[in-house]
Each structure stands twice: as C-alpha cells, then as structure tokens.
GROMACS .gro file of C-alpha atoms in nm:
model
  319
    1MET     CA    1   3.052  19.615  13.031
    2ASN     CA    2   3.061  19.971  13.158
    3SER     CA    3   3.402  20.106  13.068
    4ARG     CA    4   3.592  20.399  13.214
    5LEU     CA    5   3.821  20.608  12.998
    6ARG     CA    6   4.151  20.750  13.119
    7SER     CA    7   4.362  20.973  12.897
    8THR     CA    8   4.649  21.220  12.892
    9ASP     CA    9   4.450  21.453  12.664
   10ARG     CA   10   4.438  21.814  12.781
   11LEU     CA   11   4.696  21.752  13.052
   12PRO     CA   12   4.998  21.983  13.077
   13ALA     CA   13   5.329  21.820  12.991
   14SER     CA   14   5.449  21.835  13.352
   15ALA     CA   15   5.150  21.631  13.477
   16ARG     CA   16   5.144  21.350  13.221
   17ALA     CA   17   5.394  21.108  13.374
   18GLY     CA   18   5.247  21.125  13.724
   19HIS     CA   19   4.892  21.095  13.592
   20TRP     CA   20   4.975  20.788  13.385
   21ASN     CA   21   5.150  20.619  13.676
   22ALA     CA   22   4.829  20.658  13.877
   23VAL     CA   23   4.615  20.531  13.588
   24ILE     CA   24   4.825  20.215  13.551
   25ALA     CA   25   4.825  20.148  13.926
   26GLU     CA   26   4.446  20.179  13.935
   27ALA     CA   27   4.389  19.953  13.634
   28TYR     CA   28   4.645  19.681  13.712
   29PHE     CA   29   4.877  19.726  14.012
   30PRO     CA   30   5.166  19.959  14.105
   31LEU     CA   31   5.452  19.966  13.856
   32ASP     CA   32   5.752  20.186  13.780
   33LEU     CA   33   5.714  20.354  13.441
   34THR     CA   34   5.991  20.483  13.216
   35PHE     CA   35   5.889  20.709  12.926
   36ARG     CA   36   6.083  20.782  12.610
   37ASP     CA   37   5.962  21.142  12.633
   38ALA     CA   38   5.747  21.207  12.939
   39ALA     CA   39   5.648  21.558  12.833
   40ARG     CA   40   5.513  21.438  12.499
   41PHE     CA   41   5.374  21.107  12.616
   42GLU     CA   42   5.020  21.024  12.503
   43GLY     CA   43   4.812  20.742  12.644
   44GLN     CA   44   4.454  20.623  12.657
   45LEU     CA   45   4.307  20.342  12.863
   46GLU     CA   46   3.954  20.201  12.853
   47LEU     CA   47   3.886  19.988  13.158
   48GLY     CA   48   3.590  19.764  13.233
   49SER     CA   49   3.509  19.419  13.367
   50VAL     CA   50   3.307  19.108  13.287
   51GLY     CA   51   3.246  18.885  13.586
   52ASP     CA   52   3.578  18.810  13.755
   53VAL     CA   53   3.783  18.942  13.464
   54SER     CA   54   3.911  19.298  13.432
   55LEU     CA   55   3.937  19.386  13.064
   56SER     CA   56   4.108  19.691  12.918
   57ARG     CA   57   4.236  19.848  12.601
   58LEU     CA   58   4.566  20.030  12.637
   59ARG     CA   59   4.690  20.265  12.364
   60THR     CA   60   5.014  20.451  12.432
   61GLU     CA   61   5.343  20.581  12.304
   62PRO     CA   62   5.653  20.369  12.384
   63VAL     CA   63   5.690  20.301  12.757
   64GLN     CA   64   5.854  20.053  12.994
   65TYR     CA   65   5.674  19.902  13.294
   66GLU     CA   66   5.863  19.741  13.582
   67ARG     CA   67   5.731  19.544  13.878
   68HIS     CA   68   5.967  19.542  14.177
   69ARG     CA   69   5.972  19.369  14.514
   70HIS     CA   70   5.862  19.682  14.699
   71HIS     CA   71   5.547  19.681  14.485
   72ILE     CA   72   5.477  19.317  14.569
   73SER     CA   73   5.537  19.327  14.945
   74GLY     CA   74   5.207  19.504  15.011
   75ALA     CA   75   4.996  19.306  14.764
   76THR     CA   76   4.697  19.126  14.914
   77GLN     CA   77   4.604  18.913  14.613
   78GLU     CA   78   4.796  18.718  14.351
   79GLU     CA   79   4.692  18.820  13.999
   80TYR     CA   80   4.784  18.756  13.638
   81LEU     CA   81   4.787  18.993  13.344
   82ILE     CA   82   4.727  18.850  12.998
   83THR     CA   83   4.847  19.085  12.725
   84ILE     CA   84   4.745  19.068  12.359
   85PRO     CA   85   4.950  19.317  12.151
   86ARG     CA   86   4.771  19.443  11.839
   87GLN     CA   87   5.002  19.701  11.686
   88SER     CA   88   5.368  19.632  11.766
   89PRO     CA   89   5.578  19.371  11.953
   90VAL     CA   90   5.622  19.371  12.330
   91ASP     CA   91   5.927  19.248  12.517
   92PHE     CA   92   5.882  19.077  12.850
   93ARG     CA   93   6.125  18.946  13.111
   94GLN     CA   94   6.034  18.747  13.423
   95LEU     CA   95   6.178  18.455  13.624
   96GLY     CA   96   6.487  18.437  13.404
   97ARG     CA   97   6.287  18.416  13.080
   98GLU     CA   98   6.297  18.689  12.817
   99VAL     CA   99   6.048  18.677  12.529
  100CYS     CA  100   5.923  18.897  12.247
  101CYS     CA  101   5.553  18.870  12.165
  102ASP     CA  102   5.442  18.991  11.821
  103PRO     CA  103   5.086  19.094  11.733
  104GLY     CA  104   4.890  18.771  11.696
  105GLY     CA  105   5.032  18.620  12.012
  106PHE     CA  106   4.972  18.670  12.382
  107ILE     CA  107   5.162  18.633  12.707
  108LEU     CA  108   5.081  18.559  13.071
  109GLU     CA  109   5.244  18.781  13.334
  110ARG     CA  110   5.270  18.690  13.700
  111GLY     CA  111   5.187  18.984  13.925
  112ASP     CA  112   5.351  18.844  14.239
  113GLU     CA  113   5.699  18.825  14.084
  114PRO     CA  114   5.921  19.111  13.956
  115TYR     CA  115   5.916  19.173  13.581
  116ARG     CA  116   5.996  19.417  13.303
  117PHE     CA  117   5.756  19.484  13.014
  118PHE     CA  118   5.820  19.733  12.734
  119TYR     CA  119   5.757  19.822  12.372
  120SER     CA  120   5.969  20.053  12.159
  121ALA     CA  121   5.692  20.164  11.921
  122ALA     CA  122   5.340  20.294  11.981
  123ASN     CA  123   5.110  20.008  12.075
  124ASP     CA  124   4.748  19.902  12.111
  125LEU     CA  125   4.706  19.630  12.375
  126CYS     CA  126   4.415  19.423  12.496
  127VAL     CA  127   4.488  19.338  12.861
  128LEU     CA  128   4.304  19.103  13.095
  129LYS     CA  129   4.355  19.086  13.472
  130VAL     CA  130   4.253  18.762  13.645
  131ALA     CA  131   4.301  18.661  14.008
  132LYS     CA  132   4.515  18.350  14.049
  133PRO     CA  133   4.245  18.148  14.232
  134VAL     CA  134   4.003  18.211  13.943
  135LEU     CA  135   4.241  18.076  13.680
  136ALA     CA  136   4.370  17.799  13.906
  137THR     CA  137   4.021  17.647  13.924
  138LYS     CA  138   4.044  17.584  13.548
  139LEU     CA  139   4.415  17.515  13.503
  140ARG     CA  140   4.664  17.330  13.719
  141ASN     CA  141   4.961  17.541  13.827
  142PRO     CA  142   4.914  17.843  13.597
  143ASP     CA  143   5.254  17.982  13.706
  144ARG     CA  144   5.433  17.745  13.470
  145TYR     CA  145   5.283  17.926  13.170
  146CYS     CA  146   5.420  18.269  13.264
  147ALA     CA  147   5.669  18.451  13.040
  148LEU     CA  148   5.598  18.232  12.737
  149VAL     CA  149   5.449  18.335  12.402
  150PHE     CA  150   5.124  18.170  12.295
  151ASN     CA  151   4.968  18.150  11.951
  152GLY     CA  152   4.662  18.373  11.923
  153ARG     CA  153   4.613  18.329  11.548
  154GLU     CA  154   4.494  17.968  11.534
  155GLY     CA  155   4.272  17.719  11.714
  156ILE     CA  156   4.167  17.782  12.073
  157GLY     CA  157   4.418  18.065  12.102
  158SER     CA  158   4.243  18.250  11.820
  159LEU     CA  159   3.902  18.196  11.982
  160PHE     CA  160   4.035  18.337  12.309
  161THR     CA  161   4.200  18.650  12.164
  162THR     CA  162   3.903  18.720  11.934
  163MET     CA  163   3.652  18.685  12.216
  164ALA     CA  164   3.857  18.903  12.450
  165GLN     CA  165   3.885  19.182  12.195
  166GLN     CA  166   3.519  19.161  12.095
  167ILE     CA  167   3.402  19.179  12.456
  168GLN     CA  168   3.637  19.468  12.518
  169LYS     CA  169   3.492  19.648  12.218
  170HIS     CA  170   3.121  19.575  12.261
  171GLY     CA  171   3.090  19.484  12.630
  172ALA     CA  172   2.804  19.300  12.797
  173SER     CA  173   2.445  19.417  12.824
  174ASP     CA  174   2.401  19.341  13.197
  175PRO     CA  175   2.588  19.197  13.497
  176ILE     CA  176   2.447  18.847  13.451
  177SER     CA  177   2.562  18.817  13.090
  178GLY     CA  178   2.892  18.977  13.194
  179ALA     CA  179   2.949  18.708  13.454
  180VAL     CA  180   2.880  18.438  13.193
  181LEU     CA  181   3.116  18.599  12.943
  182GLY     CA  182   3.382  18.631  13.210
  183ARG     CA  183   3.361  18.260  13.290
  184HIS     CA  184   3.381  18.171  12.920
  185LEU     CA  185   3.687  18.394  12.880
  186VAL     CA  186   3.868  18.223  13.166
  187GLU     CA  187   3.774  17.879  13.032
  188LEU     CA  188   3.901  17.968  12.685
  189LEU     CA  189   4.220  18.110  12.830
  190ALA     CA  190   4.280  17.790  13.028
  191LEU     CA  191   4.218  17.578  12.719
  192ALA     CA  192   4.444  17.798  12.507
  193LEU     CA  193   4.728  17.776  12.757
  194ASP     CA  194   4.689  17.402  12.806
  195ARG     CA  195   4.634  17.294  12.445
  196THR     CA  196   4.811  17.539  12.218
  197SER     CA  197   5.121  17.603  12.427
  198ASP     CA  198   5.445  17.466  12.304
  199VAL     CA  199   5.559  17.502  12.663
  200ASP     CA  200   5.927  17.428  12.674
  201THR     CA  201   5.910  17.244  13.002
  202GLY     CA  202   6.275  17.158  12.971
  203ALA     CA  203   6.373  17.524  12.947
  204GLY     CA  204   6.129  17.620  13.221
  205SER     CA  205   6.258  17.345  13.446
  206SER     CA  206   6.619  17.443  13.378
  207VAL     CA  207   6.548  17.804  13.480
  208ARG     CA  208   6.385  17.694  13.804
  209GLU     CA  209   6.662  17.444  13.868
  210ALA     CA  210   6.921  17.718  13.817
  211HIS     CA  211   6.742  17.940  14.070
  212ARG     CA  212   6.727  17.656  14.321
  213ARG     CA  213   7.098  17.577  14.274
  214ARG     CA  214   7.184  17.943  14.332
  215ALA     CA  215   6.974  17.940  14.649
  216GLU     CA  216   7.152  17.625  14.768
  217ALA     CA  217   7.490  17.787  14.701
  218VAL     CA  218   7.391  18.094  14.904
  219ILE     CA  219   7.284  17.868  15.192
  220LEU     CA  220   7.601  17.658  15.188
  221LYS     CA  221   7.818  17.969  15.185
  222ASP     CA  222   7.642  18.122  15.485
  223LEU     CA  223   7.560  17.829  15.715
  224SER     CA  224   7.722  17.994  16.018
  225ASN     CA  225   7.509  18.308  15.985
  226PRO     CA  226   7.242  18.297  16.259
  227ASP     CA  227   7.033  18.545  16.059
  228LEU     CA  228   7.015  18.322  15.752
  229SER     CA  229   6.646  18.316  15.655
  230PRO     CA  230   6.421  18.267  15.350
  231GLU     CA  231   6.407  18.647  15.316
  232THR     CA  232   6.785  18.691  15.302
  233ILE     CA  233   6.827  18.391  15.072
  234ALA     CA  234   6.559  18.512  14.829
  235GLU     CA  235   6.713  18.860  14.824
  236ALA     CA  236   7.059  18.721  14.751
  237VAL     CA  237   6.926  18.510  14.462
  238GLY     CA  238   6.709  18.791  14.324
  239ILE     CA  239   6.371  18.617  14.357
  240SER     CA  240   6.072  18.651  14.588
  241LYS     CA  241   6.034  18.452  14.908
  242ARG     CA  242   5.718  18.288  14.770
  243TYR     CA  243   5.901  18.171  14.458
  244LEU     CA  244   6.189  18.043  14.673
  245HIS     CA  245   5.949  17.828  14.875
  246GLU     CA  246   5.796  17.695  14.552
  247LEU     CA  247   6.139  17.588  14.422
  248PHE     CA  248   6.208  17.376  14.730
  249ALA     CA  249   5.854  17.238  14.738
  250GLU     CA  250   5.916  17.097  14.390
  251VAL     CA  251   6.183  16.867  14.537
  252ASN     CA  252   5.967  16.774  14.838
  253SER     CA  253   6.156  16.996  15.079
  254THR     CA  254   6.133  17.333  15.248
  255VAL     CA  255   6.388  17.612  15.276
  256SER     CA  256   6.414  17.568  15.653
  257GLN     CA  257   6.452  17.192  15.621
  258TYR     CA  258   6.732  17.229  15.365
  259VAL     CA  259   6.916  17.484  15.581
  260ARG     CA  260   6.885  17.262  15.889
  261GLU     CA  261   7.006  16.951  15.708
  262GLN     CA  262   7.305  17.130  15.558
  263ARG     CA  263   7.401  17.272  15.897
  264LEU     CA  264   7.385  16.925  16.052
  265ARG     CA  265   7.598  16.779  15.773
  266ALA     CA  266   7.853  17.059  15.811
  267ALA     CA  267   7.864  16.999  16.188
  268ARG     CA  268   7.913  16.628  16.132
  269ASP     CA  269   8.201  16.696  15.891
  270LEU     CA  270   8.363  16.926  16.145
  271MET     CA  271   8.336  16.660  16.416
  272MET     CA  272   8.557  16.433  16.206
  273MET     CA  273   8.846  16.676  16.246
  274PRO     CA  274   9.104  16.663  16.530
  275ASN     CA  275   9.115  16.921  16.811
  276LEU     CA  276   8.741  16.959  16.800
  277GLY     CA  277   8.677  17.176  17.103
  278GLN     CA  278   8.348  17.197  17.291
  279MET     CA  279   8.037  17.039  17.137
  280SER     CA  280   7.836  17.347  17.238
  281ASP     CA  281   8.067  17.565  17.026
  282ILE     CA  282   7.982  17.357  16.721
  283ALA     CA  283   7.611  17.388  16.792
  284TYR     CA  284   7.629  17.765  16.819
  285ARG     CA  285   7.862  17.791  16.522
  286PHE     CA  286   7.597  17.643  16.294
  287GLY     CA  287   7.304  17.843  16.420
  288PHE     CA  288   7.146  17.605  16.672
  289SER     CA  289   6.997  17.778  16.973
  290ASP     CA  290   7.140  17.534  17.226
  291GLN     CA  291   7.324  17.205  17.254
  292ALA     CA  292   7.010  17.008  17.345
  293GLN     CA  293   6.836  17.116  17.025
  294PHE     CA  294   7.147  17.035  16.824
  295SER     CA  295   7.176  16.690  16.981
  296ARG     CA  296   6.809  16.609  16.924
  297LEU     CA  297   6.814  16.711  16.556
  298PHE     CA  298   7.148  16.539  16.495
  299LYS     CA  299   7.018  16.211  16.634
  300ALA     CA  300   6.695  16.239  16.432
  301MET     CA  301   6.895  16.279  16.112
  302PHE     CA  302   7.194  16.047  16.168
  303GLY     CA  303   7.064  15.796  16.421
  304GLN     CA  304   7.310  15.881  16.699
  305THR     CA  305   7.395  16.172  16.924
  306PRO     CA  306   7.680  16.411  16.839
  307SER     CA  307   7.883  16.278  17.133
  308GLY     CA  308   7.820  15.921  17.021
  309PHE     CA  309   7.927  16.005  16.667
  310ARG     CA  310   8.240  16.180  16.795
  311ALA     CA  311   8.330  15.884  17.014
  312GLU     CA  312   8.297  15.655  16.714
  313VAL     CA  313   8.526  15.878  16.508
  314LEU     CA  314   8.789  15.885  16.783
  315SER     CA  315   8.771  15.508  16.823
  316LYS     CA  316   8.834  15.453  16.456
  317SER     CA  317   9.122  15.702  16.445
  318GLN     CA  318   9.293  15.536  16.743
  319GLY     CA  319   9.239  15.187  16.606
   0.00000   0.00000   0.00000
C-alpha cells in the first residue's frame, strides 16, 4: 500500500485551516471543519488504499467535521466511512442518532446523509472509506448499521480492527495482494457488523418511524400547495430526498403515491360538505392538473367518480 502523507507542518498559521479542509476533502469527501484554534491546529494524514478500500491514519488536534446537504447534492457515489478511534472518544450524530465511540470500538458513517463528527481531545484515528455497492455485496442493507457503536475489542470485531490497523501500518507488497487484503477487510467488516452488533432495531425503527411521521404531517398540512414535492418535504423534515424515499419504501409506498392518496381523501371529505361549488375547483384546490385527471384517479381509488360520489352523498342527506 503506497501511502501519501499530508501535514500542517511548516505551514504558516494563516494557511492551516484552508489546507486541512482541502486535505480532508481529498481523502474522504467535502466537509465543513471547525477548529478549536485554527492558527495552532496540527494535523497529519497518511492515505493509501488496498483494493476497493481507502485506508488512512488521521492524527489531529480537536476538530469538528460536518457533512451538509450542499456537500451531498453534487456527490456521484454513495460511500461509507468506518472510523476506529485509538486515542480518545469521538462523538457522532446522524439520522437522529447520537453516539459516543470510545477507543476499542468503531462506527459506520453514511456519506450520503448529513452528519456531525467531533472529538474534544487530540486523536489518532484509523479510517476506512468503502463504496456502498462494495459493502452491499457482502451485507444486506448496510444503512441500518450507521451511527451505532460496534465492539472492536472482541471476536470478529477485534479481527477487523486489528487487520485494518495492521494493513494501514505495513501496507501490501503489490496491487494483487492489496486487492486480496481489501476483499478480506470488507468481508471482516460485514461479519463484524452482522454478528457482533447489538443493533437496537427497535430504536433504529423508532427513529425512522418518527421521520416518516414528520414527513406525513408536513404533507397533510400542505396538501393544497401545487409545489409540494419530495424536495420540499425532505427539506421541511430535515432529511435528504433519498432517505425520504427509503422511509416510504419501507411501508410499500412512495412519496408521490402517499401525497396523491391524501389529496384524494381530502377531496372526498370536502365533497361531503354542503355548498360544495364546482368540482373543477376541488380538483385544482388539491393540486390536480385538470378535472379529468382528478376523476380518473378518484375512481381508481374509491371505485366511483367524484360526481357519482357527490350524488350519493346528496341522496343520503335528502333521505
């Protein structure tokens, strides 16, 4: 493993923060960095790769890293970071979870969702970067393991963290052996996540359920807005559009389908009121492009046309 060294050594104080931002973006992906003391900040990063795995050693003073939506919008590939702290604890927040990982543990970070990662004391980190498709071939739905702390002291977890740190230290003699080591690392990581995780699926599910309920509340509050879209809904909830789609897929639905169904139900409820007005006004009120579209979708969902439903309501009220 041929490693490259990046450092703040010999840099003037005024150049350190900007230089380190560029170093981090090159090694991982763009992030916003907050330094305790930018002028006195010291950092060193050794970066290399084995097969499909980027492997680095990061030694720095206290710093906070934040991934925001504007960083993610231009990303072309979904990636994970796996961080193994060796000197002091790290705090990590993502998808409503907030964890503290002590030395001896490790965490999985999702690069296509906003997060905050920081440590308040100098640290020495072993960091792996793996593309989502690479890990997904070994582990079903890796996203569910993000923002959880895993045991790196015992069992498979210990084998994984030890191997990662040894490869980072000694490297591989040639590209072929590097590719083999990279595959073994990914396989060990998958086994460690799958077997040693005390994944609190209840807590994870409750977080995702809470996000979905918030999204549903945003939709119900804004049904008459013709510009209601997955983008505006995700922004209002504080999650990414991709994550929003995942939440609805988990209940065998889509965002667009849920919006359409709720608009049709709201229109049906309105048609049960007196002094209804024109049917076309109801269609436009709930975001349908024309009355024909509204009538077709209404019949598909409720088994009768809007005018037929309205006539039935009037008949019952007069009887």
